[in-house]
Tab-separated table of C-alpha atoms in Angstrom:
chain	number	residue	atom	x	y	z
A	275	MET	CA	-35.993	-28.909	-4.394
A	276	ASN	CA	-36.332	-27.511	-7.905
A	277	CYS	CA	-33.857	-25.458	-9.925
A	278	VAL	CA	-35.164	-22.094	-8.702
A	279	GLU	CA	-34.910	-23.147	-5.058
A	280	PHE	CA	-31.479	-24.581	-5.742
A	281	LEU	CA	-30.301	-21.247	-7.173
A	282	GLN	CA	-31.695	-19.402	-4.186
A	283	THR	CA	-29.719	-21.532	-1.741
A	284	LEU	CA	-26.516	-21.618	-3.800
A	285	PRO	CA	-25.095	-18.338	-2.350
A	286	GLU	CA	-24.926	-19.980	1.072
A	287	GLY	CA	-21.899	-21.872	-0.207
A	288	PRO	CA	-20.411	-24.689	1.880
A	289	GLU	CA	-23.316	-24.550	4.330
A	290	ASN	CA	-25.401	-26.262	1.665
A	291	HIS	CA	-23.379	-29.429	1.770
A	292	GLY	CA	-25.247	-30.626	4.822
A	293	ASN	CA	-28.604	-30.100	3.119
A	294	PRO	CA	-29.874	-33.443	1.702
A	295	GLU	CA	-32.357	-31.739	-0.636
A	296	PHE	CA	-29.630	-29.546	-2.042
A	297	ASN	CA	-27.354	-32.507	-2.564
A	298	HIS	CA	-30.104	-34.563	-4.153
A	299	HIS	CA	-30.863	-31.828	-6.674
A	300	LEU	CA	-27.174	-31.277	-7.318
A	301	ASN	CA	-26.746	-34.938	-8.202
A	302	SER	CA	-29.850	-35.185	-10.324
A	303	CYS	CA	-29.825	-31.936	-12.346
A	304	PRO	CA	-26.934	-31.653	-14.839
A	305	ALA	CA	-27.505	-27.921	-15.457
A	306	CYS	CA	-27.402	-27.027	-11.766
A	307	GLU	CA	-24.527	-29.407	-11.198
A	308	GLY	CA	-22.640	-27.691	-14.043
A	309	LEU	CA	-23.320	-24.250	-12.661
A	310	ALA	CA	-22.218	-25.202	-9.156
A	311	ALA	CA	-19.087	-26.875	-10.516
A	312	ASP	CA	-18.170	-23.773	-12.535
A	313	LEU	CA	-18.622	-21.448	-9.576
A	314	ASP	CA	-16.566	-23.782	-7.446
A	315	LEU	CA	-13.852	-23.866	-10.107
A	316	ILE	CA	-13.761	-20.048	-10.273
A	317	SER	CA	-13.457	-19.887	-6.505
A	318	ARG	CA	-10.626	-22.423	-6.424
A	319	GLU	CA	-8.729	-20.797	-9.274
A	320	ALA	CA	-9.016	-17.397	-7.605
A	321	VAL	CA	-6.803	-18.641	-4.777
A	322	SER	CA	-3.957	-18.984	-7.283
A	323	LEU	CA	-4.147	-15.237	-7.883
A	324	ALA	CA	-3.010	-14.660	-4.325
A	325	GLU	CA	0.611	-14.679	-5.475
A	326	TYR	CA	2.383	-11.667	-4.179
A	327	ASP	CA	4.167	-8.994	-6.132
A	328	ASP	CA	6.949	-6.865	-4.746
A	329	PRO	CA	6.239	-3.164	-4.638
A	330	PRO	CA	8.946	-1.019	-6.241
A	331	PRO	CA	11.628	0.337	-3.874
A	332	ARG	CA	10.265	3.874	-4.209
A	333	VAL	CA	7.327	2.883	-1.992
A	334	TRP	CA	9.573	2.261	1.019
A	335	ASN	CA	11.686	5.303	0.180
A	336	ALA	CA	8.620	7.517	0.219
A	337	ILE	CA	7.398	5.947	3.469
A	338	ALA	CA	10.781	6.380	5.157
A	339	LEU	CA	11.005	9.977	4.006
A	340	GLN	CA	7.569	10.727	5.372
A	341	LEU	CA	8.253	8.940	8.673
A	342	ARG	CA	11.406	10.973	9.144
A	343	GLN	CA	9.616	14.211	8.316
A	344	GLU	CA	6.933	13.365	10.844
A	345	GLY	CA	9.557	12.471	13.422
A	346	LEU	CA	8.385	8.858	13.739
A	347	ILE	CA	11.800	7.569	12.714
A	348	ARG	CA	14.315	9.018	15.099
A	349	ASP	CA	18.004	8.558	14.597
A	350	PRO	CA	19.955	7.866	17.792
A	351	GLN	CA	21.789	11.153	17.194
A	352	GLN	CA	18.486	12.951	16.828
A	353	GLN	CA	17.104	11.365	19.972
A	354	VAL	CA	19.991	12.863	21.908
A	355	LEU	CA	19.448	16.239	20.299
A	356	GLN	CA	15.717	16.155	20.984
A	357	LEU	CA	16.056	17.165	24.578
A	358	PRO	CA	13.405	19.543	25.844
A	359	ALA	CA	13.990	22.932	24.255
A	360	LYS	CA	14.178	24.721	27.603
A	361	ARG	CA	17.262	22.763	28.604
A	362	ARG	CA	19.145	23.701	25.494
A	363	ARG	CA	20.962	26.932	25.948
A	364	TRP	CA	21.736	28.986	22.919
A	365	ASN	CA	25.282	29.006	21.818
A	366	PRO	CA	26.183	30.104	18.273
A	367	PHE	CA	28.725	27.317	18.202
A	368	LEU	CA	25.934	24.765	18.570
A	369	ILE	CA	24.936	25.447	14.981
A	370	ALA	CA	28.410	24.431	13.977
A	371	ALA	CA	27.781	20.773	14.820
A	372	PRO	CA	24.873	20.083	12.467
A	373	LEU	CA	26.305	22.445	9.875
A	374	ALA	CA	29.648	20.682	10.050
A	375	ALA	CA	27.903	17.347	9.719
A	376	VAL	CA	26.208	18.548	6.537
A	377	LEU	CA	29.524	19.747	5.190
A	378	VAL	CA	31.349	16.559	6.115
A	379	LEU	CA	28.663	14.384	4.590
A	380	ALA	CA	28.763	16.352	1.388
A	381	GLY	CA	32.533	16.389	1.465
A	382	VAL	CA	32.786	12.632	1.850
A	383	LEU	CA	30.416	12.148	-1.030
A	384	PHE	CA	32.035	14.603	-3.371
A	385	ARG	CA	35.637	13.972	-2.368
A	386	GLY	CA	36.431	17.464	-1.293
A	387	ASP	CA	34.569	19.359	-4.004
A	388	LEU	CA	32.964	21.405	-1.306
A	389	GLY	CA	36.179	23.189	-0.568
A	390	THR	CA	35.755	25.267	-3.680
A	391	THR	CA	32.048	25.911	-3.368
A	392	PRO	CA	30.062	27.982	-0.945
A	393	THR	CA	27.739	25.848	1.148
A	394	ARG	CA	24.831	28.205	0.879
A	395	PRO	CA	24.667	30.887	-1.768
A	396	VAL	CA	22.792	34.078	-1.202
A	397	ARG	CA	19.289	33.497	-2.381
A	398	PRO	CA	17.282	36.295	-3.921
A	399	THR	CA	14.184	35.569	-1.842
A	400	ALA	CA	13.177	32.942	0.652
A	401	ALA	CA	10.047	32.220	-1.354
A	402	ALA	CA	12.069	31.093	-4.353
A	403	PRO	CA	14.779	28.908	-2.880
A	404	ILE	CA	17.602	27.691	-5.005
A	405	LEU	CA	19.797	24.770	-4.299
A	406	ASN	CA	23.472	25.275	-3.761
A	407	GLN	CA	26.119	23.296	-5.581
A	408	ALA	CA	26.425	20.705	-2.827
A	409	ASP	CA	22.657	20.219	-2.934
A	410	GLN	CA	22.762	19.823	-6.699
A	411	GLN	CA	25.573	17.310	-6.488
A	412	ILE	CA	23.860	15.188	-3.903
A	413	LEU	CA	20.720	15.238	-6.012
A	414	GLU	CA	22.712	13.996	-8.995
A	415	SER	CA	24.063	11.163	-6.869
A	416	VAL	CA	20.569	10.200	-5.786
A	417	ALA	CA	19.359	10.441	-9.374
A	418	ALA	CA	22.150	8.160	-10.562
A	419	GLN	CA	20.993	5.447	-8.176
A	420	THR	CA	17.243	6.032	-7.936
A	421	PRO	CA	16.124	8.590	-10.532
A	422	GLU	CA	12.506	8.432	-9.414
A	423	LEU	CA	13.477	9.857	-6.025
A	424	LYS	CA	15.310	12.901	-7.298
A	425	ASN	CA	12.249	15.135	-7.233
A	426	ALA	CA	11.303	14.050	-3.727
A	427	TYR	CA	14.769	14.906	-2.433
A	428	LYS	CA	14.813	18.155	-4.412
A	429	GLU	CA	11.538	19.194	-2.806
A	430	ASN	CA	12.848	18.292	0.624
A	431	LEU	CA	16.073	20.218	0.161
A	432	GLU	CA	14.207	23.251	-1.139
A	433	ARG	CA	11.841	23.069	1.795
A	434	VAL	CA	14.631	22.770	4.319
A	435	ASN	CA	16.509	25.659	2.659
A	436	VAL	CA	13.436	27.845	3.038
A	437	TYR	CA	13.235	26.721	6.641
A	438	ILE	CA	16.885	27.725	7.203
A	439	ASP	CA	16.308	31.069	5.459
A	440	HIS	CA	13.352	31.897	7.645
A	441	ALA	CA	15.203	30.837	10.765
A	442	GLU	CA	18.229	32.968	9.852
A	443	VAL	CA	16.087	36.017	9.140
A	444	ALA	CA	14.250	35.571	12.448
A	445	LEU	CA	17.498	35.194	14.379
A	446	LYS	CA	19.086	38.217	12.713
A	447	ALA	CA	16.064	40.285	13.693
A	448	ASN	CA	16.317	39.170	17.296
A	449	PRO	CA	19.603	37.472	18.128
A	450	GLU	CA	18.614	36.858	21.754
A	451	ASP	CA	15.347	35.091	20.933
A	452	GLN	CA	15.712	31.533	22.195
A	453	ALA	CA	12.903	30.225	19.987
A	454	ALA	CA	14.624	31.670	16.918
A	455	GLN	CA	17.927	30.147	18.010
A	456	GLN	CA	16.238	26.799	18.431
A	457	GLU	CA	14.559	27.106	15.030
A	458	LEU	CA	17.874	27.607	13.287
A	459	MET	CA	19.400	24.622	15.014
A	460	ASP	CA	16.414	22.471	14.088
A	461	ALA	CA	16.614	23.667	10.505
A	462	TYR	CA	20.247	22.618	10.199
A	463	GLU	CA	19.480	19.301	11.834
A	464	GLN	CA	16.792	18.684	9.251
A	465	LYS	CA	19.159	19.431	6.421
A	466	ASN	CA	21.680	17.137	8.030
A	467	MET	CA	19.050	14.403	8.069
A	468	VAL	CA	18.101	14.878	4.408
A	469	TYR	CA	21.776	14.709	3.438
A	470	ALA	CA	22.273	11.541	5.479
A	471	MET	CA	19.296	9.883	3.818
A	472	ALA	CA	20.437	10.996	0.386
A	473	MET	CA	23.896	9.588	1.014
A	474	ASP	CA	22.420	6.290	2.157
A	475	ARG	CA	20.400	6.207	-1.033
A	476	ALA	CA	23.352	7.155	-3.213
A	477	SER	CA	25.580	4.491	-1.709
A	478	GLU	CA	23.083	1.657	-2.119
B	98	MET	CA	18.439	-3.652	7.999
B	99	THR	CA	21.614	-5.522	8.698
B	100	ASP	CA	21.375	-5.370	12.493
B	101	LEU	CA	17.865	-6.709	12.506
B	102	LYS	CA	18.633	-9.406	9.968
B	103	GLN	CA	21.670	-10.581	11.851
B	104	ALA	CA	19.846	-10.541	15.151
B	105	LYS	CA	16.989	-12.573	13.632
B	106	ILE	CA	14.611	-10.281	15.379
B	107	ASN	CA	11.007	-11.318	15.488
B	108	GLU	CA	7.996	-9.250	14.620
B	109	ALA	CA	7.085	-8.465	18.220
B	110	GLU	CA	10.551	-7.083	18.951
B	111	ALA	CA	10.469	-5.050	15.757
B	112	ILE	CA	7.105	-3.574	16.783
B	113	GLU	CA	8.504	-2.542	20.153
B	114	ARG	CA	11.576	-1.015	18.532
B	115	ALA	CA	9.459	0.791	15.951
B	116	LYS	CA	7.471	2.307	18.800
B	117	GLN	CA	10.767	3.840	19.969
B	118	GLY	CA	11.378	5.355	16.524
B	119	ASP	CA	13.848	2.759	15.262
B	120	GLY	CA	14.053	3.168	11.483
B	121	GLU	CA	15.401	-0.333	10.930
B	122	ALA	CA	12.476	-1.821	12.805
B	123	PHE	CA	10.057	0.055	10.576
B	124	GLU	CA	11.879	-1.236	7.523
B	125	PHE	CA	11.856	-4.780	8.904
B	126	LEU	CA	8.083	-4.633	9.403
B	127	TYR	CA	7.621	-3.131	5.967
B	128	ASN	CA	9.663	-5.878	4.325
B	129	LEU	CA	7.761	-8.528	6.225
B	130	HIS	CA	4.373	-7.395	4.940
B	131	LYS	CA	4.981	-5.330	1.804
B	132	ARG	CA	4.168	-8.033	-0.747
B	133	ARG	CA	0.809	-8.974	0.674
B	134	VAL	CA	-0.231	-5.369	1.227
B	135	TYR	CA	0.855	-4.197	-2.211
B	136	SER	CA	-0.702	-7.205	-3.949
B	137	LEU	CA	-3.978	-6.702	-2.142
B	138	CYS	CA	-4.050	-3.065	-3.251
B	139	LEU	CA	-3.099	-4.033	-6.782
B	140	ARG	CA	-5.893	-6.562	-7.098
B	141	MET	CA	-8.446	-4.172	-5.677
B	142	VAL	CA	-7.620	-1.240	-7.957
B	143	SER	CA	-5.897	-2.972	-10.916
B	144	ASN	CA	-3.572	-0.018	-11.371
B	145	PRO	CA	0.085	-0.297	-10.230
B	146	PRO	CA	0.785	3.412	-9.519
B	147	GLU	CA	-2.464	3.697	-7.594
B	148	ALA	CA	-1.682	0.470	-5.729
B	149	GLU	CA	1.720	1.888	-4.761
B	150	ASP	CA	0.084	5.016	-3.340
B	151	LEU	CA	-2.428	2.929	-1.419
B	152	ALA	CA	0.219	0.584	-0.017
B	153	GLN	CA	2.233	3.616	1.049
B	154	GLU	CA	-0.793	5.155	2.726
B	155	ALA	CA	-1.673	1.888	4.483
B	156	PHE	CA	1.827	1.523	5.922
B	157	LEU	CA	1.961	5.166	6.947
B	158	GLN	CA	-1.357	4.857	8.761
B	159	LEU	CA	-0.129	1.718	10.459
B	160	PHE	CA	3.191	3.221	11.516
B	161	ARG	CA	1.518	6.368	12.812
B	162	LYS	CA	-0.678	4.206	15.024
B	163	ILE	CA	1.913	1.618	15.960
B	164	GLY	CA	2.119	3.061	19.467
B	165	GLN	CA	-1.485	1.993	19.974
B	166	PHE	CA	-0.817	-1.622	19.002
B	167	ARG	CA	-1.147	-3.777	22.096
B	168	GLY	CA	-0.868	-7.179	20.470
B	169	GLU	CA	-4.398	-8.365	21.225
B	170	SER	CA	-4.775	-9.279	17.562
B	171	ALA	CA	-2.189	-10.407	15.044
B	172	PHE	CA	-0.196	-7.540	13.635
B	173	SER	CA	-0.804	-8.827	10.103
B	174	THR	CA	-4.565	-8.888	10.674
B	175	TRP	CA	-4.416	-5.321	11.921
B	176	LEU	CA	-2.373	-4.256	8.913
B	177	HIS	CA	-4.538	-6.034	6.361
B	178	ARG	CA	-7.718	-4.593	7.787
B	179	MET	CA	-6.130	-1.173	7.649
B	180	THR	CA	-5.076	-1.775	4.047
B	181	VAL	CA	-8.558	-2.833	3.048
B	182	ASN	CA	-9.987	0.233	4.765
B	183	VAL	CA	-7.543	2.510	2.934
B	184	VAL	CA	-8.514	0.942	-0.381
B	185	LEU	CA	-12.228	1.081	0.378
B	186	MET	CA	-11.902	4.713	1.407
B	187	LYS	CA	-10.227	5.440	-1.898
B	188	LEU	CA	-12.947	3.636	-3.835
B	189	ARG	CA	-15.608	5.539	-1.927
B	190	LYS	CA	-13.879	8.820	-2.716
B	191	LYS	CA	-14.023	7.854	-6.362
B	192	GLY	CA	-17.778	7.534	-5.920
B	193	LEU	CA	-17.829	3.797	-6.488
B	194	ASN	CA	-20.475	1.772	-4.703
B	195	LEU	CA	-18.907	-0.929	-2.608
B	196	ILE	CA	-22.179	-2.715	-2.155
B	197	SER	CA	-23.913	-2.849	-5.453
B	198	LEU	CA	-27.224	-4.530	-4.894
B	199	ASP	CA	-28.514	-2.616	-7.843
B	200	GLU	CA	-26.017	-4.076	-10.271
B	201	PRO	CA	-27.914	-5.381	-13.269
B	202	VAL	CA	-28.734	-8.941	-12.446
B	203	GLU	CA	-30.648	-9.576	-15.639
B	204	ASN	CA	-27.535	-10.950	-17.273
B	205	GLU	CA	-27.020	-13.284	-14.377
B	206	GLU	CA	-30.563	-14.595	-14.544
B	207	ASP	CA	-30.595	-14.732	-18.306
B	208	SER	CA	-27.363	-16.598	-18.421
B	209	GLN	CA	-28.631	-19.053	-15.845
B	210	LYS	CA	-31.782	-19.630	-17.848
B	211	ARG	CA	-29.842	-20.066	-21.033
B	212	ASP	CA	-27.659	-22.628	-19.351
B	213	PHE	CA	-30.491	-24.984	-18.724
B	214	GLY	CA	-30.826	-27.353	-21.628
B	215	GLY	CA	-27.922	-25.756	-23.475
B	216	GLU	CA	-24.928	-27.678	-24.706
B	217	ASP	CA	-21.299	-27.102	-23.816
B	218	THR	CA	-22.182	-24.418	-21.316
B	219	ARG	CA	-19.641	-25.444	-18.735
B	220	LEU	CA	-16.274	-23.898	-18.318
B	221	ALA	CA	-13.236	-26.022	-18.997
B	222	SER	CA	-11.740	-28.036	-16.172
B	223	SER	CA	-9.258	-25.241	-15.529
B	224	ILE	CA	-9.259	-21.512	-16.086
B	225	ASP	CA	-6.443	-19.524	-17.566
B	226	ARG	CA	-5.105	-17.195	-14.866
B	227	MET	CA	-4.780	-14.268	-17.232
B	228	GLN	CA	-8.361	-14.695	-18.377
B	229	LEU	CA	-9.572	-14.876	-14.812
B	230	GLN	CA	-7.556	-11.812	-13.853
B	231	SER	CA	-8.911	-9.937	-16.822
B	232	ALA	CA	-12.478	-10.982	-15.993
B	233	ILE	CA	-12.062	-9.840	-12.374
B	234	GLU	CA	-10.952	-6.435	-13.602
B	235	LYS	CA	-14.201	-6.147	-15.542
B	236	LEU	CA	-16.361	-6.822	-12.490
B	237	PRO	CA	-18.435	-3.966	-11.095
B	238	PRO	CA	-16.653	-2.486	-8.035
B	239	GLY	CA	-19.044	-3.954	-5.475
B	240	TYR	CA	-18.698	-7.484	-6.804
B	241	LYS	CA	-14.966	-7.123	-7.274
B	242	THR	CA	-14.362	-5.955	-3.716
B	243	VAL	CA	-16.153	-8.882	-2.115
B	244	PHE	CA	-14.776	-11.432	-4.572
B	245	VAL	CA	-11.157	-10.317	-4.071
B	246	LEU	CA	-11.510	-10.145	-0.306
B	247	HIS	CA	-13.200	-13.549	-0.002
B	248	ASP	CA	-11.970	-15.792	-2.788
B	249	VAL	CA	-8.507	-14.336	-3.349
B	250	GLU	CA	-7.519	-12.929	0.036
B	251	GLY	CA	-9.376	-15.453	2.163
B	252	PHE	CA	-11.333	-13.105	4.418
B	253	GLU	CA	-14.494	-14.528	6.015
B	254	HIS	CA	-17.904	-13.074	5.264
B	255	ASN	CA	-18.230	-11.628	8.765
B	256	GLU	CA	-14.874	-9.854	8.372
B	257	ILE	CA	-15.860	-8.494	4.969
B	258	ALA	CA	-19.198	-7.349	6.326
B	259	GLY	CA	-17.389	-5.450	9.059
B	260	MET	CA	-14.911	-3.818	6.701
B	261	VAL	CA	-17.303	-2.965	3.887
B	262	GLY	CA	-20.203	-2.054	6.147
B	263	CYS	CA	-22.853	-4.544	5.048
B	264	SER	CA	-24.557	-7.636	6.402
B	265	VAL	CA	-23.088	-11.127	6.169
B	266	GLY	CA	-25.988	-12.111	3.918
B	267	ASN	CA	-25.219	-9.187	1.674
B	268	SER	CA	-21.587	-10.209	1.437
B	269	LYS	CA	-22.582	-13.756	0.484
B	270	SER	CA	-25.007	-12.465	-2.104
B	271	GLN	CA	-22.393	-10.154	-3.624
B	272	LEU	CA	-19.889	-12.974	-3.789
B	273	HIS	CA	-22.357	-15.283	-5.506
B	274	LYS	CA	-23.245	-12.627	-8.050
B	275	ALA	CA	-19.577	-11.900	-8.628
B	276	ARG	CA	-18.898	-15.564	-9.375
B	277	LEU	CA	-21.883	-15.736	-11.727
B	278	LYS	CA	-20.684	-12.634	-13.525
B	279	LEU	CA	-17.189	-14.059	-13.792
B	280	ARG	CA	-18.560	-17.273	-15.241
B	281	GLU	CA	-20.413	-15.270	-17.839
B	282	LEU	CA	-17.330	-13.177	-18.664
B	283	LEU	CA	-15.118	-16.258	-18.909
B	284	LYS	CA	-17.548	-17.981	-21.230
B	285	LEU	CA	-17.747	-14.858	-23.343
B	286	SER	CA	-13.986	-14.690	-23.488
B	287	ARG	CA	-13.816	-18.341	-24.492
B	288	ALA	CA	-16.404	-17.767	-27.219
B	289	GLU	CA	-14.514	-14.726	-28.536
B	290	LYS	CA	-11.320	-16.728	-28.596
B	291	ALA	CA	-13.022	-19.439	-30.620
B	292	VAL	CA	-14.434	-16.958	-33.151
B	293	LYS	CA	-11.350	-14.766	-33.578
B	294	PRO	CA	-9.184	-17.066	-35.732
B	295	SER	CA	-11.917	-17.482	-38.398
B	296	GLY	CA	-12.711	-13.769	-38.231
B	297	ALA	CA	-9.069	-12.949	-38.745
B	298	ARG	CA	-8.916	-15.001	-41.926
B	299	GLN	CA	-11.835	-13.165	-43.526
């Protein structure tokens, strides 16, 4: 085996070790032996690069947020509430439960500040949602703990506020519409969920 | 997390609980695999924010399909293949060739020729990690992909061939060329290091 043939077989890697011609050339040609040794050294040193870095916490936060939005993470409470829509009969008081949960969560976090603030101000248009004071306060709490997540939560709260707006408008237009009633309940449940996540984040 | 930590739950239980929508189980699985997945992405793209996005996408894809996991293969293998596929998809979208048979090989051949009969052409007995990392980042995408998957991550050529969409022979060839290119880059770096101090004094 000459140098050219040696170089042609080199890519086969460890399979070459059983080839007597390859080994003979390796032991008799300093240049080829040097090349093979260098490539082997590079390969061995590369293994040391397999040390693992931790991703920043925002990666999990973003994943969890997305999983919740897609309904892949289901809270036990939500699993109970996710009964087939047909079985759930409309009762205006049913909205009170998720709405109350939102208020209580905010209240616990802000030590009663909510008592002086309206939970949802009148928004000029549904297309340009604004956040109410409770929303703003919970965002500040999130920002104090994980500033990089503030925008994600802000977007989610704005989105859920638009959702609530649309659901309210639809229900006002047709108070007996079961789908509209369901929509409004779902909208409040979503806001409840965003608040719960934000509180978890703020208390970390 | 506390429930799962206290219960010393294993991966299989966490998978079953995640299938039921248990948030803690998802977090447990994420924590179990996050470092390897993120590091793999980081080495492939050499850009932390991009690696974060890719790791996030890989986990999301995995969790969306977790209901389909039947345990025939190791969960980690499934996840790592998915991660590699997410990264490769991203590289393809960027228009980068994953198999670069047309990479200029003249340098490789030239450097090999120059080596014969030359003096002090060998690398030192060890390589500085930073230098190696820096050299890997300079590799053409096709070489880099195969090198990282094989030499750093420990995938076999047949696995790489399956993920990248090439033959086993092609994977071996890419790996060999990647190592040759790295050798050249490391020698260049060593030469630059040797010249710099005198250049700085001028």
